[in-house]
Every structure is written in C-alpha cells, then in structure tokens.
XYZ file of C-alpha atoms in Angstrom:
702
model
C -4.948 15.481 98.330
C -1.668 17.324 97.732
C 0.339 14.328 98.960
C -1.520 11.959 96.565
C -0.860 14.292 93.633
C 2.889 14.459 94.355
C 3.061 10.666 94.696
C 1.258 10.151 91.372
C 3.545 12.673 89.637
C 6.706 10.912 90.906
C 5.393 7.516 89.728
C 4.664 8.897 86.240
C 8.126 10.477 85.931
C 9.824 7.288 87.151
C 7.797 5.112 84.736
C 8.603 7.337 81.776
C 12.316 7.170 82.590
C 12.199 3.369 82.785
C 10.340 2.983 79.476
C 12.457 5.548 77.669
C 15.626 3.834 78.814
C 14.268 0.430 77.740
C 13.239 1.672 74.279
C 16.397 3.659 73.525
C 18.512 2.365 70.663
C 22.307 2.395 70.549
C 23.632 5.520 68.861
C 26.364 5.129 66.269
C 28.733 7.921 65.265
C 28.517 9.284 61.727
C 31.411 10.715 59.760
C 30.152 12.885 56.868
C 32.331 12.564 53.759
C 29.980 14.210 51.228
C 32.280 17.264 51.058
C 35.328 15.123 50.216
C 34.019 13.743 46.900
C 35.960 14.531 43.716
C 35.485 13.305 40.147
C 37.238 12.602 36.852
C 35.945 11.668 33.390
C 37.572 8.676 31.653
C 36.998 6.311 28.724
C 34.994 3.187 29.649
C 38.003 0.808 29.743
C 39.824 2.542 32.624
C 40.642 0.525 35.779
C 41.699 1.670 39.282
C 45.317 1.130 38.214
C 44.801 3.651 35.396
C 43.016 6.151 37.613
C 45.212 6.314 40.733
C 48.297 7.720 38.944
C 46.083 10.603 37.728
C 44.870 11.742 41.143
C 45.782 15.340 40.322
C 43.187 15.281 37.519
C 40.332 14.800 39.998
C 38.140 17.860 40.550
C 35.957 18.631 43.608
C 32.334 17.539 43.110
C 29.927 20.278 44.240
C 26.443 19.692 45.643
C 24.945 21.177 42.483
C 26.950 18.846 40.222
C 25.789 15.840 42.267
C 22.262 16.350 40.895
C 23.320 15.746 37.254
C 26.445 13.679 36.636
C 25.639 13.550 32.926
C 26.680 17.162 32.511
C 30.204 16.230 33.658
C 30.842 13.978 30.627
C 31.975 15.295 27.250
C 31.170 12.041 25.443
C 28.102 9.924 25.964
C 30.074 6.663 26.278
C 32.495 7.992 28.914
C 32.418 7.062 32.614
C 32.724 9.159 35.763
C 35.157 8.139 38.511
C 34.405 9.368 42.024
C 37.078 9.503 44.687
C 36.705 9.878 48.465
C 39.854 10.153 50.632
C 39.394 9.898 54.386
C 41.186 9.226 57.659
C 39.322 7.125 60.202
C 38.075 9.130 63.177
C 38.967 7.721 66.596
C 35.428 6.487 67.297
C 35.410 4.311 64.136
C 38.896 2.819 64.437
C 39.130 -0.973 64.807
C 35.446 -1.391 63.847
C 33.769 -2.991 60.856
C 32.255 0.055 59.188
C 30.226 0.896 56.119
C 29.845 3.705 53.610
C 26.236 4.881 53.110
C 25.250 6.583 49.847
C 21.551 7.359 49.494
C 21.597 6.431 45.812
C 23.673 6.642 42.641
C 21.554 6.826 39.504
C 23.302 4.625 36.975
C 25.583 1.620 37.474
C 28.589 1.733 39.806
C 31.388 -0.407 41.168
C 33.291 0.573 44.340
C 36.878 -0.149 45.443
C 38.382 0.487 48.867
C 42.151 0.714 48.874
C 42.201 -1.196 45.534
C 39.899 -3.944 46.897
C 36.647 -4.479 44.959
C 33.692 -4.227 47.349
C 30.326 -4.238 45.605
C 28.567 -3.344 42.340
C 25.082 -1.900 41.709
C 23.532 -2.124 38.253
C 25.341 -3.265 35.104
C 27.785 -1.448 32.832
C 27.328 -1.218 29.039
C 26.744 -2.991 26.735
C 24.130 -4.675 29.002
C 23.651 -1.574 31.111
C 20.987 -1.346 33.816
C 20.513 1.399 36.368
C 20.534 0.923 40.128
C 17.762 3.511 40.244
C 16.866 4.790 43.704
C 18.047 1.642 45.471
C 19.681 2.551 48.768
C 23.405 1.921 48.286
C 25.726 0.876 51.086
C 29.198 -0.720 51.094
C 30.683 -2.691 54.010
C 34.375 -2.230 54.911
C 35.954 -4.913 57.167
C 38.696 -3.897 59.611
C 41.291 -5.824 57.609
C 40.852 -3.578 54.564
C 41.061 -0.267 56.437
C 44.166 1.779 57.161
C 43.577 2.552 60.810
C 46.018 5.469 60.989
C 46.683 6.241 57.360
C 44.783 7.537 54.316
C 41.935 5.421 52.912
C 40.868 5.826 49.294
C 37.441 4.965 47.890
C 37.107 4.818 44.092
C 33.700 4.476 42.443
C 33.398 3.811 38.725
C 30.025 5.224 37.577
C 28.183 4.765 34.315
C 25.793 7.753 34.311
C 22.325 6.900 33.075
C 19.797 9.281 31.493
C 19.017 10.900 34.848
C 22.390 10.295 36.506
C 22.798 11.776 39.980
C 24.257 10.948 43.358
C 22.815 11.546 46.786
C 24.407 14.366 48.753
C 23.969 12.289 51.909
C 27.238 10.273 52.157
C 28.758 9.186 55.459
C 30.776 6.497 57.259
C 29.399 4.669 60.280
C 29.296 1.272 61.908
C 27.772 -1.656 60.017
C 24.334 -1.875 61.772
C 23.412 1.754 61.061
C 24.654 1.694 57.459
C 22.859 -1.581 56.703
C 19.561 -0.447 58.269
C 19.561 2.916 56.496
C 20.404 1.308 53.143
C 17.601 -1.231 53.402
C 15.209 1.459 54.645
C 16.001 3.664 51.628
C 15.414 0.741 49.256
C 12.116 -0.042 50.983
C 10.832 3.539 50.777
C 12.038 4.334 47.267
C 11.533 0.988 45.571
C 9.730 -1.799 47.409
C 6.738 0.292 48.546
C 6.304 1.605 45.007
C 6.341 -1.964 43.639
C 3.737 -3.016 46.230
C 1.490 -0.130 45.153
C 1.985 -1.202 41.532
C 0.645 -4.696 42.284
C -2.375 -3.176 44.032
C -3.055 -0.947 41.016
C -2.916 -3.949 38.684
C -5.665 -5.556 40.793
C -7.661 -2.300 40.601
C -7.196 -2.296 36.809
C -8.795 -5.735 36.410
C -11.552 -4.889 38.893
C -12.610 -1.731 37.040
C -12.222 -3.348 33.646
C -14.761 -5.905 34.887
C -17.056 -3.091 36.113
C -16.800 -1.434 32.684
C -18.178 -4.544 30.972
C -20.848 -4.985 33.664
C -21.991 -1.339 33.275
C -22.447 -1.420 29.483
C -25.954 0.040 29.744
C -24.745 2.915 31.955
C -24.270 6.075 29.876
C -21.101 7.139 31.707
C -19.515 3.664 31.632
C -16.321 5.046 30.058
C -15.446 6.553 33.445
C -14.756 3.010 34.692
C -12.689 2.153 31.597
C -10.559 5.311 31.871
C -9.970 4.709 35.588
C -8.870 1.130 34.848
C -6.445 2.312 32.157
C -5.215 5.111 34.419
C -4.158 2.488 36.978
C -2.528 0.279 34.339
C -0.431 3.065 32.834
C 0.493 4.431 36.248
C 2.129 1.031 36.831
C 3.721 1.394 33.388
C 5.200 4.752 34.443
C 6.404 3.480 37.853
C 8.422 0.528 36.518
C 11.771 2.443 36.335
C 11.418 3.336 40.029
C 11.461 -0.310 41.121
C 13.294 -1.736 38.114
C 16.137 -3.330 40.189
C 13.484 -5.455 41.946
C 12.342 -7.056 38.647
C 14.740 -9.706 37.421
C 13.634 -9.882 33.773
C 14.163 -6.147 33.304
C 17.433 -5.896 35.222
C 18.769 -8.987 33.427
C 19.602 -6.930 30.332
C 16.746 -8.262 28.193
C 15.941 -4.661 27.263
C 18.491 -1.893 26.796
C 18.414 0.827 29.402
C 17.536 3.527 26.853
C 14.599 1.420 25.628
C 13.352 1.015 29.206
C 13.456 4.795 29.790
C 11.727 5.525 26.468
C 9.021 2.894 26.791
C 8.252 2.897 30.508
C 9.192 6.353 31.777
C 8.371 8.633 28.837
C 5.725 6.390 27.259
C 4.113 5.820 30.666
C 4.169 9.555 31.476
C 2.429 10.528 28.215
C -0.180 7.742 28.486
C -0.923 8.465 32.160
C -1.485 12.171 31.372
C -3.793 11.245 28.487
C -6.004 8.911 30.518
C -5.952 11.220 33.556
C -7.587 13.888 31.380
C -10.020 11.374 29.901
C -11.018 10.241 33.397
C -11.559 13.832 34.607
C -13.826 14.585 31.624
C -15.829 11.384 32.145
C -16.132 12.079 35.891
C -17.628 15.496 35.038
C -19.994 13.862 32.479
C -18.273 15.689 29.610
C -17.455 14.345 26.165
C -14.683 15.570 23.883
C -15.607 16.658 20.374
C -13.825 15.005 17.449
C -11.429 17.970 16.892
C -10.468 17.944 20.604
C -9.876 14.166 20.520
C -7.619 14.559 17.470
C -5.604 17.357 19.151
C -5.232 15.345 22.368
C -4.072 12.248 20.469
C -1.489 14.378 18.630
C -0.278 15.830 21.955
C 0.007 12.255 23.246
C 1.735 10.624 20.266
C 4.181 13.440 19.402
C 6.371 13.307 22.563
C 6.355 9.487 22.546
C 7.644 9.318 18.933
C 10.092 12.115 19.736
C 11.442 10.235 22.773
C 11.921 7.015 20.763
C 13.922 8.933 18.157
C 16.542 9.923 20.768
C 19.707 7.806 20.822
C 21.860 8.943 23.714
C 21.385 9.067 27.468
C 22.179 12.779 27.490
C 19.455 13.554 24.964
C 16.973 11.531 27.041
C 17.937 13.570 30.103
C 17.363 16.853 28.252
C 13.972 15.662 26.973
C 12.290 15.850 30.397
C 11.248 19.570 30.137
C 9.684 18.898 26.722
C 7.675 15.988 28.151
C 6.457 18.244 30.983
C 5.287 20.867 28.452
C 3.311 18.285 26.448
C 1.806 16.933 29.685
C 0.641 20.425 30.673
C -0.834 20.987 27.202
C -3.040 17.912 27.720
C -4.711 19.742 30.615
C -5.664 22.896 28.640
C -8.922 21.148 27.725
C -9.642 19.888 31.244
C -8.880 22.885 33.465
C -11.501 25.214 31.837
C -14.111 22.473 32.315
C -13.215 22.180 35.992
C -13.501 25.945 36.486
C -16.798 26.109 34.610
C -18.236 23.166 36.555
C -17.443 24.915 39.857
C -19.849 27.711 38.900
C -22.688 25.375 37.861
C -24.809 24.308 40.805
C -25.649 20.851 39.408
C -21.986 19.904 38.877
C -20.290 21.858 41.700
C -20.410 18.988 44.201
C -18.824 16.467 41.803
C -16.144 18.992 40.823
C -15.204 19.642 44.463
C -14.928 15.883 45.058
C -12.708 15.643 41.975
C -10.381 18.407 43.216
C -10.214 16.805 46.670
C -9.264 13.508 45.028
C -6.394 15.123 43.100
C -5.181 17.205 46.075
C -2.595 14.583 47.279
C -0.767 14.484 43.940
C -0.898 18.289 43.625
C 0.561 18.570 47.126
C 3.284 16.089 46.149
C 4.178 18.130 43.054
C 4.511 21.309 45.139
C 6.674 19.557 47.746
C 8.974 18.077 45.079
C 9.372 21.456 43.370
C 10.329 23.048 46.690
C 12.601 20.251 47.947
C 14.239 19.194 44.670
C 14.500 22.410 42.654
C 15.187 24.455 45.777
C 17.831 21.863 46.761
C 16.450 21.892 50.322
C 16.531 18.131 50.688
C 17.183 16.325 47.377
C 17.684 12.991 49.176
C 14.008 12.603 50.014
C 11.866 10.370 47.732
C 9.526 11.836 45.117
C 6.347 12.771 46.990
C 4.485 13.139 43.676
C 4.597 9.352 43.229
C 3.108 8.694 46.664
C 0.582 11.512 46.249
C -0.530 9.979 42.948
C -1.013 6.602 44.615
C -3.143 8.197 47.361
C -5.188 9.929 44.632
C -5.759 6.572 42.909
C -7.097 5.060 46.149
C -9.367 8.060 46.809
C -11.025 7.643 43.409
C -11.175 3.895 43.925
C -13.333 4.471 47.017
C -15.394 7.197 45.298
C -16.283 5.039 42.287
C -17.088 2.047 44.474
C -19.491 4.210 46.501
C -21.124 5.455 43.277
C -21.587 1.908 42.049
C -23.028 0.779 45.397
C -25.401 3.737 45.571
C -26.622 3.068 42.042
C -27.182 -0.609 42.799
C -29.145 0.131 45.996
C -31.243 2.760 44.228
C -32.135 0.425 41.362
C -33.064 -2.336 43.813
C -35.365 -0.028 45.760
C -36.913 1.393 42.583
C -37.604 -2.061 41.151
C -39.314 -3.050 44.402
C -41.560 0.027 44.353
C -42.415 -0.402 40.679
C -43.175 -4.072 41.268
C -45.623 -3.157 44.023
C -47.276 -0.528 41.854
C -47.500 -2.828 38.837
C -49.037 -5.588 40.917
C -51.688 -3.214 42.177
C -52.271 -1.761 38.719
C -52.714 -5.201 37.190
C -55.410 -5.950 39.735
C -57.213 -2.699 38.926
C -56.958 -3.195 35.153
C -58.130 -6.829 35.412
C -61.115 -5.807 37.506
C -62.059 -2.991 35.126
C -61.620 -5.246 32.077
C -63.992 -7.847 33.540
C -66.613 -5.207 34.299
C -66.381 -3.626 30.848
C -66.851 -6.967 29.076
C -70.175 -7.802 30.782
C -72.486 -5.368 29.003
C -72.783 -2.091 27.144
C -74.069 -0.489 30.298
C -70.997 -1.612 32.177
C -68.891 -0.353 29.235
C -70.316 3.139 29.527
C -69.776 3.085 33.275
C -66.205 1.940 32.691
C -65.601 4.873 30.325
C -66.894 7.226 32.967
C -64.642 5.568 35.549
C -61.478 5.870 33.430
C -62.319 9.461 32.542
C -62.901 10.198 36.221
C -59.569 8.575 37.182
C -57.765 10.572 34.501
C -59.420 13.785 35.575
C -58.341 13.220 39.181
C -54.771 12.123 38.610
C -53.922 14.986 36.226
C -53.000 18.244 38.006
C -54.944 21.491 37.549
C -54.618 23.083 34.138
C -53.800 26.656 35.123
C -51.285 27.533 37.822
C -48.674 30.130 38.685
C -45.257 29.452 40.157
C -42.383 31.682 41.132
C -41.314 33.231 37.824
C -43.716 31.155 35.680
C -47.301 31.250 34.391
C -48.619 27.840 33.282
C -51.723 27.214 31.206
C -52.880 23.892 29.690
C -55.599 22.892 27.237
C -56.504 19.172 27.408
C -59.080 17.735 24.962
C -59.866 14.016 24.774
C -61.099 12.460 21.527
C -63.147 9.510 22.906
C -65.665 10.212 25.675
C -63.241 12.266 27.766
C -60.740 9.353 27.856
C -57.409 10.521 26.406
C -54.086 8.966 25.456
C -52.393 12.292 26.107
C -50.668 12.906 29.410
C -49.252 16.005 31.052
C -47.722 16.535 34.469
C -45.641 19.085 36.346
C -43.508 18.865 39.470
C -42.995 21.610 42.026
C -41.751 22.256 45.552
C -43.183 25.073 47.673
C -44.107 27.267 44.715
C -40.914 26.465 42.723
C -41.471 24.740 39.376
C -39.022 21.815 39.121
C -40.165 20.113 35.934
C -42.825 19.618 33.283
C -43.760 16.751 30.987
C -46.051 16.172 28.006
C -46.541 12.664 26.584
C -48.699 10.971 23.950
C -49.598 7.273 24.291
C -50.345 5.608 20.950
C -53.996 4.708 20.283
C -57.200 6.144 21.694
C -59.894 5.388 24.189
C -59.743 3.021 27.138
C -56.488 1.126 26.247
C -54.543 4.356 25.793
C -56.236 5.908 28.831
C -55.326 2.971 31.070
C -51.716 3.063 29.934
C -51.474 6.766 30.825
C -52.165 5.729 34.435
C -49.191 3.368 34.371
C -46.999 5.824 32.459
C -47.688 8.757 34.793
C -46.517 6.860 37.874
C -43.339 5.598 36.178
C -42.485 9.042 34.776
C -43.062 10.803 38.108
C -40.962 8.289 40.041
C -38.003 8.525 37.655
C -38.171 12.330 37.391
C -38.046 12.749 41.184
C -35.245 10.177 41.529
C -33.269 11.748 38.664
C -33.559 15.225 40.175
C -32.408 13.959 43.589
C -29.346 12.247 42.087
C -28.654 15.041 39.530
C -28.905 12.622 36.581
C -29.064 14.110 33.048
C -32.590 14.064 31.615
C -31.391 11.818 28.809
C -30.646 9.156 31.455
C -34.035 9.743 33.086
C -35.882 9.171 29.787
C -33.844 6.019 29.128
C -34.775 4.700 32.592
C -38.450 5.528 31.926
C -38.229 3.626 28.632
C -36.793 0.511 30.325
C -39.360 0.544 33.154
C -42.308 1.096 30.813
C -41.238 -1.761 28.506
C -40.953 -4.058 31.507
C -44.269 -3.113 33.146
C -46.616 -2.944 30.145
C -45.865 -6.624 29.436
C -47.549 -7.604 26.123
C -49.513 -4.415 25.461
C -48.645 -3.179 21.970
C -48.262 0.572 22.239
C -45.593 3.226 22.557
C -45.174 6.751 23.920
C -43.676 9.966 22.584
C -42.940 12.814 24.943
C -40.829 15.670 26.254
C -39.495 16.123 29.784
C -38.336 19.524 31.077
C -36.291 20.371 34.188
C -35.891 23.917 35.530
C -33.216 25.440 37.775
C -33.607 28.184 40.339
C -33.393 31.821 39.245
C -30.083 33.669 39.367
C -29.560 37.290 40.417
C -30.507 38.462 36.911
C -33.792 36.534 37.174
C -32.677 34.016 34.534
C -33.528 30.321 34.758
C -31.606 27.417 33.180
C -33.810 24.919 31.316
C -32.856 21.361 30.381
C -35.121 19.095 28.336
C -34.956 15.846 26.406
C -37.214 14.705 23.568
C -38.414 11.162 22.884
C -39.855 11.366 19.353
C -42.326 14.170 20.196
C -43.106 17.296 18.120
C -40.421 19.893 18.784
C -41.375 22.526 21.388
C -41.282 26.224 20.523
C -39.531 29.051 22.366
C -40.323 32.729 21.930
C -37.112 34.557 22.851
C -37.837 38.063 24.118
C -34.175 39.023 23.658
C -34.124 37.970 19.981
C -37.823 38.805 19.366
C -38.404 35.611 17.404
C -39.751 32.071 17.776
C -37.195 29.243 17.834
C -37.893 25.548 17.251
C -36.006 23.656 19.987
C -34.201 20.686 18.470
C -30.747 19.136 18.299
C -28.376 20.564 15.713
C -25.154 18.589 16.119
C -26.394 15.371 17.769
C -29.308 13.345 16.440
C -32.252 12.369 18.593
C -33.969 9.125 17.716
C -36.249 6.550 19.256
C -39.486 6.535 21.255
C -40.573 5.031 24.568
C -41.950 1.514 24.985
C -40.577 -0.417 21.985
C -38.432 -3.351 23.088
C -35.175 -3.806 21.153
C -35.322 -0.341 19.577
C -32.105 1.666 19.958
C -32.780 5.107 21.420
C -30.897 8.358 21.948
C -32.375 11.263 23.904
C -29.590 13.894 23.990
C -30.423 16.822 26.304
C -30.886 20.434 25.153
C -30.086 23.338 27.465
C -31.087 26.973 27.182
C -31.738 29.953 29.452
C -35.179 31.478 29.983
C -35.386 35.183 30.836
C -38.428 37.353 31.566
C -41.133 37.387 28.837
C -39.798 34.230 27.153
C -42.573 31.770 26.239
C -42.344 27.974 25.883
C -45.089 26.194 23.903
C -45.376 22.416 23.547
C -48.190 20.253 22.200
C -49.181 16.796 20.985
C -49.469 16.091 17.248
C -53.266 16.206 17.521
C -52.945 20.009 17.400
C -50.815 20.427 14.275
C -52.367 17.433 12.436
C -55.939 18.717 12.887
C -57.544 19.220 9.429
C -60.215 21.484 7.950
C -62.838 20.628 5.346
C -60.246 20.957 2.557
C -57.970 18.389 4.195
C -55.311 20.992 5.122
C -53.335 20.560 8.375
C -53.258 23.262 11.035
C -49.398 22.967 11.077
C -46.795 24.265 13.486
C -46.213 27.311 11.235
C -49.618 28.629 12.275
C -48.729 28.076 15.941
C -45.454 29.996 15.433
C -47.303 32.878 13.751
C -49.854 33.114 16.583
C -47.108 32.989 19.233
C -45.125 35.703 17.427
C -48.233 37.907 17.317
C -49.548 37.451 20.882
C -46.380 36.775 22.915
C -46.959 39.876 25.075
C -50.166 38.416 26.554
C -50.437 36.108 29.589
C -49.983 32.354 29.316
C -53.725 31.636 29.509
C -54.476 34.260 26.848
C -51.827 32.850 24.487
C -53.317 29.369 25.008
C -56.855 30.682 24.298
C -55.615 32.464 21.153
C -54.137 29.251 19.754
C -57.208 27.129 20.611
C -59.592 29.770 19.212
C -57.624 29.844 15.955
C -57.752 26.024 15.878
C -61.548 26.022 16.300
C -61.949 28.612 13.522
C -59.631 26.595 11.268
C -61.357 23.202 11.590
C -64.888 24.594 11.479
C -67.403 21.753 11.726
C -64.812 19.035 11.224
C -64.246 16.602 14.107
C -60.970 16.159 15.936
C -58.983 13.141 14.710
C -56.767 12.822 17.766
C -56.428 13.943 21.372
C -55.177 17.524 21.605
C -53.012 18.827 24.455
C -51.414 22.286 24.457
C -49.114 23.709 27.161
C -48.076 27.373 27.366
C -45.404 28.336 29.897
C -44.423 32.001 30.225
C -41.559 33.553 32.202
C -42.603 36.404 34.484
C -40.797 38.374 37.212
C -39.915 35.868 39.972
C -39.923 38.622 42.603
C -43.620 39.355 42.000
C -44.743 35.855 42.949
C -47.471 35.540 45.585
C -48.113 31.999 46.798
C -51.581 30.696 45.966
C -53.928 29.971 48.883
C-alpha cells in the first residue's frame, strides 16, 4: 500500500512539472520609467525643435500630478509636453522594444529621438480624446541609441479629465503590444459590447411596456428600458475611440463631454430613481416630480453653459452632489419598505440587485482617491452593468410568473364557468315548467345561498365579527358577504351588492363569490395591492357573466398580523359601495373611510367602463369598530318617506361602541325596525360589524 502511494505521488509531481513547463510563457524584462517623467507647458504651436533647447524648463512630474494634467496649464488652450530620458538596460539592447503607457486622457503625439512614432486622438480645432485606450509605442533598433541617452517627447492636449497612467515602462515588443491591446479591450471594447447588449434590452423592455398596458405597474418596464438606454448614453465617452463618427470630429470634444458624460449621468440618475420607486410600487406626488425634474435639468443646463475644458473638469463634484440629491426621495422609501412585511422581500431583492454597483463605487473610491492603484479600470461601470443584468433576469421572472398565473387562473375559471352554466341552465329549465317548480327553484337557490355563505357570527384572534343578512325576495338575496381566515387568523372580508333582486341576482352571487374568493386568495399569495385584485375581479366577472345585464358594488378588506402593540394594519378598496365607518377608540369619534386625495370611481361588471379602485390603509387598535353595509340599510324608508341614513348609523355606533360586535349589530337593526315600523323593506339589507379585541385573549373555537 505504501509503495503504491509513493509511486502515485511521484507520477503526480512529474506530471505537474511537465504541464507547468509546457504552459509557461516567455518572460520579458521590464524597465520602469514612470519616475523619469518631466513636463513643460507651451503654446499649441510648439514643435520638438522648439522644446528641446528649453530642456532646463522641464519640471519633474509627480504621481499626484499625473492624475490631473489640466491643473498644470495656466491657459486653457496651452499644451503639456512630457519628456522621458533613459539609457537602455543591457537586457533590452539590440532589441525592438516598446514603451507602454496605460493611458493618456486627451490627444498625444510621441517622438523618439526626434522621430515621430504614433499619435492617439486629435489636436484642436478638431480635438478628440484617446480616452482609456491602452497606449503603446514601438521603437525599432535603428532609432535607439544603444549606449547613449534616448529622449522621448510627448505633446499632450489635456482634455476635460486629462490624466496619465502611472504605469509606464519599456519592454520588448510582444509584451508591450499584448498589454496595450489588453488594456484597450478591458477599458473600451468590453464596455462597448455591454452597450450593444443594453440597447437590445432597451427595445425588449420597451416592447414589454406596450404589451403590459393593462398592468398597473407597467411603468416599471418603461423606466428599466430608459435606464438601459441612458446608461449607454453615459458610457459613450468610455469607448468613444471605437466609434468612427464620433472620433471623426463631427462633434467637438466639449460637446461630447457635456451631452454624453454629464447629460447621460444626470438622466441615468433620474431614471434609476424612477425605476426604484416603480419596483417598490410607489408613485411620486406632483411636487416631488417637479423637484426631481429641477434637480435633473439644472446640472445639465449648467454643464452646457461651461466653455472650457478646465471648467468641465471642475464641474464633476457638482454633478455628484445633484446625483445624490436625486436619491433623497428614494432612500427613505427603501428604509421604510424594509420595515413593512408586505414589501420587505421586494426591497431586499432590490438592494441585492444594486449591490454590484455599490461595491464598484466603494472600490473606486478606495483605489482611485486613495491612489492605491489608479491604473485599474472603473469598477463602478462594470458593477452597474452587472446590476442591469440582475434586474433584467428579475423582471423576466416576474413577467413569466404573471403569465403562468394568469393561464392557470383562466383555466380554473373556465372549468367553474362551464359547470355553473350547466347548473344555471338546468335550474332555468325547471323554473320555467310551472309555478310549483318555480317555488321549488326559489327554495333551491335560497338553500344554495344559505350553504355557501359562511356563518354570521364568529370570533378570530383579535376580532369579533357579527353579520345581519336579510333577503328581500323569499330568502333569495343579491347581497353577498364572505370572509377569509387561516387557523383562527382573519385574512380578509368582503361585502358586495349585485344589482337587481330575486333569482337572477341570487344566481349571480354564486358566480361572483367564487371569482372573488379565487382572486383574493391569489392576490394575498402574490402580495398584490387590493386595487389590482378588484380590477382582476372586474375583468373576470365581465368575461364570465356573458350577456347578463347587471353589475356589482362592493368593498374588499385585507388584514395584517398583529404587532407587539397589538395593532393591525388594514387595507381596503372600494368599488362604488357605500363608504364603511370606523370608530376610532384613540380619537373617540366615527370616521367615514373614503379617499381624500385620489378619486375612486367605477363599479364591477360593466364592460368598457373605466375604473379606479385606489386602496386605503389604516391601523386598527383595540376597541376600534369597523361597520359596513349595503345601501338597503341606509335607503330604508319609514311611513313619511324619510331614509334611515348613514348619520343614524354613525350616531348609534358612537353611542354603543363599548358593546360587543353582536350587540352593536343588534342595536343598529333594532333601531332600523323601530324606524321603518310597518313599512316593507325595499332592498336586501346586509350589515357587518367587526370589532377589535385583545388578540392575546383569543381561544380557538371548537
């Protein structure tokens, strides 16, 4: 065993030596000349012949000064001349060598021993910047002084963000060429490739925006599309040398920086904030929109008013400040959403999506401002591109999930409708045969209604529920109530009123109840706003009732779990129903629950009618009471033709709010009976009383 182990070990070591020797690359010597760089400022018309006699005027160029060549010029139109004197080390003598410079921001032309070698970018008046293109210059043996002094002169037009890499060295041609092309690939070509991908994403999500016109949060797709487009807009200066029509001098360099860099930065920040708000299902108020537009337009106009490259360079901190100000409306929303259970999951996903760009910003601040390694590319750009792809996948998954859900729901509703049509057809045939069959049919519908409606009085954790349900025609009602619960926890409550009376209205309540229940459960599972749930109910009901001419009004409530202070969050949406009432124990008064700043309009079941069911949210503490009813209660008249009115309901609730839910319900119904006297009801009457009690005192019913 020991012998086999030793043999195996020797074979592994031998194999690794063979493969490592086969894969090793030739190593070329490097001669660092970054510490030998000096500079001089001159007018733009100077040539090497004018510069060489003034060698004593050259000053050493420090690492700090390399980061901003613009600060070395006293006049905006002046040029910077860089000089590097070197003697060839023994290992580079009699070789074709090259000079590697990571980048020179601006345009430059290099001479070796008075021989012109290569130019990057263009000088004024048709100036273009070389950007972050990897710069390298090849020196043939014939041009080099093998034993004497060699002089490199570089004429530099400094652009708005002029700088030079601190990584400058001499080496043999293969290494210099490979590193130069590699730098160009990383800093420029990859960025351009990402830009093309983001243009494709822009068109894809613009298409999704038009497809999703009926989706309430469709603007999320539009903002994501525009975010991709203006990210490309912002990235153009980083791969500008790769685009011929820009680098051809068609646009002035200052115009390119103003329009693409500063304009793209401001627009990207604006749509990034818009996308975050839409992702969190938040809408900006008109004052906030106006402020954000001002914060967007102001720096753009300011940037376009600047005339010189130096002023454009100094404008960067101001642009950063305006970009940060855009986020003062978004960051509080993110923090608030983290503490709300319904939105916490989406907020965490949002923060995860933005984590790559945040990481990139931190790395750039450390590496660039700390001058640890200023030659590395901007990680913020790559982090932003990763963020874009994360949200691309997230939104595609959302769209796919929504599509699959709608397909499944339509299938289930189709099955139910098919079955319901059979039942209704059979009942209709029986009812048309004779009066006897008619009376039996009434009994059947009343029996079905009685069985599919839940019990009228029930307690849940933290809630007492009591319901009064009175049908106008032979116990067959067009009113509908329902509640939804899980293991003693009240999840939701609904009250609806189908137009008409008797058998037609009663039959439609059977259809409506199933549709409402299905959409409520689905909406709760997917954390959809109740306004969306009611809109989905409206669409399904219109589709399934076919040619039946009726409509529905109603209210749908959804309740959260109790917090440590025994307070419950309540969300509800109203579809043309009488406003519910809330007795607030804290304020000791009755409040009518309705929209103040956003109008609610529309009812359920009318094809072509525009609807809006904005949600209302409030918090229910102990001893608060919620009362809701159909209009049969308030429209009930006495012998003088007077209506019972909601004001009477409010007065009774204010007087008896300390009693239990069932007692409050009995008080209201007793007062109604006394009010109408011997007069008959004119409509179905349904009353629901829901009272908050101590959730810790709950004992599950057996």
